[in-house]
Amino acid sequence: MSRQLLLINNIVRDSAMSLVIQRGFWTENRKCTPTAMMKFCIFLQSKEGSEFLDVDLEAARKGRIAEIEADIANHRSKIELLEKQLEKEIVEVERRYLPASQYVPLDEQKLLKRCYDMYVDECIENEEMMRELDQELIEFIKFKYEKEVRMLHIGDFLADEKRKLVLKAWNYERMNKTSDVSP
């Protein structure tokens, strides 16, 4: 923000210096005398000088805002193009890696629920007393059952007959591509 204000201040300063020369306070900036500067400062405090600064500052501010908004619009269009490209690439990757790309892993809540269910089943089977559910138990059952729960979930996903056929076709296709490559 301070960089933007500095730019606007520079624009206003340049406009003010042009006005100084136009109004005859001095002919060149290096020829400014203390008396001439004092007269110019008095002019800036007048109604006409104040209006000049207000108008010039507002014009500079609006110009800078327009530049920034154009830059933002340009970046937004680039972002939109990149998002469309990303969507196309994701679709292509999903198509190439069927059925694996259709697999949706368990979210944390479902994972913990299944881990807890396994814990309960094990307690019942071993006739053990179940502990009260707290953070420590949650961490324990997640550590103990997470891998098994995830593997069962993947197994359930792959148990679908249509997926098995697609996976076999995918494997066959990959194996043929691999065998075509000479060592």
PDB file of C-alpha atoms in Angstrom, residues 1-10 64:
ATOM      1  CA  MET A   1       0.000   0.000   0.000  1.00  0.00           C
ATOM      2  CA  SER A   2       2.823   2.436   0.839  1.00  0.00           C
ATOM      3  CA  ARG A   3       4.393   1.747  -2.575  1.00  0.00           C
ATOM      4  CA  GLN A   4       1.088   2.639  -4.214  1.00  0.00           C
ATOM      5  CA  LEU A   5       0.876   5.871  -2.190  1.00  0.00           C
ATOM      6  CA  LEU A   6       4.454   6.712  -3.140  1.00  0.00           C
ATOM      7  CA  LEU A   7       3.564   6.279  -6.814  1.00  0.00           C
ATOM      8  CA  ILE A   8       0.493   8.491  -6.443  1.00  0.00           C
ATOM      9  CA  ASN A   9       2.553  11.075  -4.528  1.00  0.00           C
ATOM     10  CA  ASN A  10       5.143  11.087  -7.326  1.00  0.00           C
ATOM     11  CA  ARG A  64      -3.710   3.657 -10.475  1.00  0.00           C
TER      12      ARG A  64
END
